[in-house]
Coordinates of C-alpha atoms in Angstrom, one line a residue:
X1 CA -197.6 0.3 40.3
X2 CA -196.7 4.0 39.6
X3 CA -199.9 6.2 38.4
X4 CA -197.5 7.0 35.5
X5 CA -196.9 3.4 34.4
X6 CA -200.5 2.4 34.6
X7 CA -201.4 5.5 32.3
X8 CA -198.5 4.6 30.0
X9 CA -199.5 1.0 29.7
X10 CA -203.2 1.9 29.0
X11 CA -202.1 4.3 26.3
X12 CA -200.1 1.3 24.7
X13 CA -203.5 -1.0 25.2
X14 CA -205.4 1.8 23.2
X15 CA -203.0 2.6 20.4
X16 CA -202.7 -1.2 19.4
X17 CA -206.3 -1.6 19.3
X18 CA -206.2 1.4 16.8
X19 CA -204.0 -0.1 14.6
X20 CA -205.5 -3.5 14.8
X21 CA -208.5 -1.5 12.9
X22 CA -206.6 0.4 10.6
X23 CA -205.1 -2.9 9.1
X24 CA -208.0 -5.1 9.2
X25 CA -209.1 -5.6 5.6
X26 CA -212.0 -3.6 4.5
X27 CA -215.2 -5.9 5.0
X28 CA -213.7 -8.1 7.2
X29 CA -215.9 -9.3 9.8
X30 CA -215.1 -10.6 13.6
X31 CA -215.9 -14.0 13.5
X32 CA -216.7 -16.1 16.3
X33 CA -216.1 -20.3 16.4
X34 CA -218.0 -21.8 18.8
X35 CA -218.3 -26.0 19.7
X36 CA -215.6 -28.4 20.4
X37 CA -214.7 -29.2 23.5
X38 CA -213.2 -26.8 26.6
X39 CA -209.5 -26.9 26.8
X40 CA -208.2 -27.0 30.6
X41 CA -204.5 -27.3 31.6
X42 CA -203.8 -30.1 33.6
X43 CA -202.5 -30.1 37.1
X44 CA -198.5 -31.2 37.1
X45 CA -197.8 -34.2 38.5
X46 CA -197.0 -32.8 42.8
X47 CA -193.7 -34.9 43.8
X48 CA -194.2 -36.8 47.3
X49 CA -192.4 -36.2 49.8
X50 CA -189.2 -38.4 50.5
X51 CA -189.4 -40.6 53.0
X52 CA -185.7 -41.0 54.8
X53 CA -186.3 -43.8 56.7
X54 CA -185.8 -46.3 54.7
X55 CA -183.6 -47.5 51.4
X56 CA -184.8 -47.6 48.1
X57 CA -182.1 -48.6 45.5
X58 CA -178.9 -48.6 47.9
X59 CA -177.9 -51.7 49.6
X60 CA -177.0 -50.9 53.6
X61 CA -173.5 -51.7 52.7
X62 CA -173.6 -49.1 49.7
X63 CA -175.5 -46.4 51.6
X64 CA -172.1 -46.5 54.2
X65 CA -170.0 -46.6 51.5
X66 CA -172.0 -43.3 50.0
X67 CA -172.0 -41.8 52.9
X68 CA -168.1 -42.1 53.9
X69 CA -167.5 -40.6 50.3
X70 CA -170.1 -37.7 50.9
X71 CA -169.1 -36.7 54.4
X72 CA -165.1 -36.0 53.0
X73 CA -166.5 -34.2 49.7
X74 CA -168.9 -31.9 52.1
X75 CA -167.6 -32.2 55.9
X76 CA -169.1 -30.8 58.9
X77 CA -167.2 -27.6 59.7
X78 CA -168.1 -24.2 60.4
X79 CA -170.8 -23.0 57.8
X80 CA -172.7 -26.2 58.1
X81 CA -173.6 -29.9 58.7
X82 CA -171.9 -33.1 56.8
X83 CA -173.5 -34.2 53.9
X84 CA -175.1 -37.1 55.0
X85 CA -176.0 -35.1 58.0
X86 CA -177.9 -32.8 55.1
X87 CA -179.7 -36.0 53.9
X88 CA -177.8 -36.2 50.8
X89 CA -177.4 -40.1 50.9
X90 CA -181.3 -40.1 51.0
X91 CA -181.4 -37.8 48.3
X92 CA -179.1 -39.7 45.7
X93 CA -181.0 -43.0 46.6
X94 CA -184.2 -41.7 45.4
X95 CA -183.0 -39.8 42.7
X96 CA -181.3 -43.6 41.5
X97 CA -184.7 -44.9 41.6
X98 CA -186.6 -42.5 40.0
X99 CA -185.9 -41.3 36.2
X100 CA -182.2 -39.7 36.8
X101 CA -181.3 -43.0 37.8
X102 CA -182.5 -45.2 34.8
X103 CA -181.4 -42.4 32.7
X104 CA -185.3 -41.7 31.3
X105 CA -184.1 -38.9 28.9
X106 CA -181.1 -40.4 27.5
X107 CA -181.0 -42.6 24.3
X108 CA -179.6 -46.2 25.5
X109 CA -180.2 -48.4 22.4
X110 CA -176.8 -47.9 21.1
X111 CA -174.3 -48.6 19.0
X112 CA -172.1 -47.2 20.9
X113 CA -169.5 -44.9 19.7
X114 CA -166.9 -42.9 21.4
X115 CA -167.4 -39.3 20.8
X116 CA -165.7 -36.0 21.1
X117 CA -165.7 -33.8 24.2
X118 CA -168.6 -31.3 22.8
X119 CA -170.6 -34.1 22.4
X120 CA -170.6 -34.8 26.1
X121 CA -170.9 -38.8 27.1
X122 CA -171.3 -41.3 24.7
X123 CA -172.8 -44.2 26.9
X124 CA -175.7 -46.4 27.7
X125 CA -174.5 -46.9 30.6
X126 CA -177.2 -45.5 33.3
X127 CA -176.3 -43.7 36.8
X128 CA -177.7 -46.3 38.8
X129 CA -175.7 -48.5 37.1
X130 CA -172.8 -46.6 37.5
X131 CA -173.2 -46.4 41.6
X132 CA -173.7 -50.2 41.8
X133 CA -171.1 -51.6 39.4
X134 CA -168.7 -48.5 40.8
X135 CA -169.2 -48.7 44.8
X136 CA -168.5 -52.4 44.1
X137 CA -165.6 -51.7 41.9
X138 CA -164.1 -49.4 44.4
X139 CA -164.8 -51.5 47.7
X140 CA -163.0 -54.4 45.8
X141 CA -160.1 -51.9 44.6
X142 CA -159.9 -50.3 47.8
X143 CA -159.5 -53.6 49.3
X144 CA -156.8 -54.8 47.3
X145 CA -154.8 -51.6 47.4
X146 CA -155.1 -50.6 50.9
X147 CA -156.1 -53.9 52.4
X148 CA -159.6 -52.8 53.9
X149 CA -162.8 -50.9 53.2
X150 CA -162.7 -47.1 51.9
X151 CA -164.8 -46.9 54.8
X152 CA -162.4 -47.5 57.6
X153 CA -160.0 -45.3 56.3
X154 CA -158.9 -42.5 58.2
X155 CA -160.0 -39.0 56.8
X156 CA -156.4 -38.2 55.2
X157 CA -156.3 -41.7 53.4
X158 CA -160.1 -41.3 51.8
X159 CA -158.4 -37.8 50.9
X160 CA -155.5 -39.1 49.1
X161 CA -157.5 -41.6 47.4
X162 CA -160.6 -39.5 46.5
X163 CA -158.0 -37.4 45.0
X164 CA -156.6 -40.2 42.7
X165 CA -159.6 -41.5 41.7
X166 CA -161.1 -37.6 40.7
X167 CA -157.2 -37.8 38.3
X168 CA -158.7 -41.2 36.5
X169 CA -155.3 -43.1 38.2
X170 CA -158.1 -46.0 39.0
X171 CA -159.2 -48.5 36.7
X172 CA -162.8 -50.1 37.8
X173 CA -162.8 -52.2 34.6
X174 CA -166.2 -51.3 33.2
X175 CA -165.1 -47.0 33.4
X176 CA -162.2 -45.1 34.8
X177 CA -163.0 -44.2 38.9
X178 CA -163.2 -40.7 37.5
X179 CA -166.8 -41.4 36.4
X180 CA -167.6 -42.8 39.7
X181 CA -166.1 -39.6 41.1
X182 CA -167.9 -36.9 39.0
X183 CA -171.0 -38.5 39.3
X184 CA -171.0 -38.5 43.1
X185 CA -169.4 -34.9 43.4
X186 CA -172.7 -33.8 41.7
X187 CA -175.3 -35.6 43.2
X188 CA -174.0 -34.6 46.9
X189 CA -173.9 -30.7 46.1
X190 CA -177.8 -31.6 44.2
X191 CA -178.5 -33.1 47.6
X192 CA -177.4 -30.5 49.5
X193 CA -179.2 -27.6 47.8
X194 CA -182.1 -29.3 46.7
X195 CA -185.0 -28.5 48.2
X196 CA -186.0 -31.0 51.3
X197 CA -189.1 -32.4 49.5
X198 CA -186.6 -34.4 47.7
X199 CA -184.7 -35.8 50.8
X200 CA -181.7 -33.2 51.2
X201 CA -181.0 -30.3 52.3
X202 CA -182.2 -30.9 55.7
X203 CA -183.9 -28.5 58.2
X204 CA -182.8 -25.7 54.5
X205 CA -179.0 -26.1 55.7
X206 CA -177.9 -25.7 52.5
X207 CA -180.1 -22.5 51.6
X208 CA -179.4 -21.1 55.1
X209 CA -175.6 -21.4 54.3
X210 CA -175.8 -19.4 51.1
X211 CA -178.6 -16.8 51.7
X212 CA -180.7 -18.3 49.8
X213 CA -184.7 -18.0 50.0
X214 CA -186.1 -20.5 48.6
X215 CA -189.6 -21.1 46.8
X216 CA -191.2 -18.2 47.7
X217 CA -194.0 -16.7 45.7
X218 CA -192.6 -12.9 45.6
X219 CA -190.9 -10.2 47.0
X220 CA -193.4 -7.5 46.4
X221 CA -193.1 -7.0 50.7
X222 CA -189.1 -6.5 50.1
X223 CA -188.6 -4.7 46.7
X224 CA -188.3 -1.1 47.5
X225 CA -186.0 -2.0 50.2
X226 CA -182.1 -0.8 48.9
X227 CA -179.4 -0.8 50.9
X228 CA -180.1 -3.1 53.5
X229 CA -179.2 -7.2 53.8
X230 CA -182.7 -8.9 54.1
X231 CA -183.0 -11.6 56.1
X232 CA -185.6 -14.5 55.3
X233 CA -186.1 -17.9 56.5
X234 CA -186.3 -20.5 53.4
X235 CA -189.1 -21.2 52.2
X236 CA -189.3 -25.2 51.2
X237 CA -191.8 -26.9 48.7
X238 CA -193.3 -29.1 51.7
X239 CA -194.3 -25.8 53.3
X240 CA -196.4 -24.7 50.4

């Protein structure tokens, strides 16, 4: 810190403990409490590390079905890696499993009652419920429409038809395809910028694509630098 600013906050310090005894009633002691028992903040809960190897929610069948659906929302090009490539498949699995995908913070008791656009969804329905009853509702739609699996569709005919289903043209009888859509064009971009303890963003693709630093503690080593692109490697939660 500047000599000036140190000076200037010790002057503040001062001048509030001056008027802290100008305004404390005449007689009034300083009273100290003492027992009960020592407060200490509890250490949050440290996630694990995601192991890719293996399935948790998914069904092998539904994981290629993800992953064809991934790798046309965020190919491999230029800039970067496919999707699954990133890990996003094993990202949206464990996220399925885990709280997102039961939908922990949502109320789910019903009735249920269609709302209005400002009130966001109205549904008890839960994520991982919308993956399963939707890959299935697709694979079977897909089927019947196109006579075979999304998944052996060339790249311009999962275009067309992602681009359908984003509209709401499908019916999947429990929702509109459009849910199935939206839901799986925000978990693959969560996958692929999330940091790698959760199963994405492999090897920091993602944060490497954008510039992005990751979870470092500061930047007092960088701060007075102006004028200049800094380059840092990302920093990921697993390397903390």
């Amino acid at each position: 810190m500047k000599r000036r600013k140190v000076l200037k906050g010790g002057l503040v310090l001062i001048a509030s403990a001056t008027v802290a005894s100008v305004f404390r009633p005449v007689g009034a002691a300083m009273k100290v409490f003492t027992g009960g028992e020592t407060w200490a903040a509890q250490p949050g809960r440290i996630p694990e590390i995601v192991d890719g190897s293996k399935l948790v929610y998914f069904t092998p069948r539904e994981a290629a079905l993800v992953k064809a659906v991934y790798d046309r929302l965020i190919p491999a090009d230029e800039l970067s890696v496919s999707a699954s490539e990133a890990g996003c498949v094993t990202f949206t699995d464990n996220q399925l499993m885990g709280p997102f995908g039961s939908a922990q913070n949502r109320y789910k008791l019903g009735p249920i009652v269609k709302g209005t656009p400002e009130q966001g969804e109205q549904t008890i329905i839960t994520p991982a419920q919308v993956y399963r009853t939707g890959l299935a509702a697709m694979e079977a739609h897909c089927q019947k429409t196109v006579g075979k699996s999304f998944i052996d569709l060339s790249d311009e005919e999962k275009d067309n038809y992602l681009e359908k289903m984003e509209s709401g043209s499908f019916d999947y009888g429990e929702f509109n395809g459009n849910k199935l859509f939206s839901l799986m064009l925000t978990n693959v971009k969560e996958g692929f910028l999330a940091d790698p303890l959760y199963g994405g963003n492999k090897n920091m693709v993602g944060w490497k694509m954008i510039g992005f630093p990751g979870a470092r503690y500061d930047y007092r080593d960088y701060i007075n630098i102006k004028g200049k692109r800094v380059e840092l490697e990302p920093i990921s939660l697993i390397m903390i």
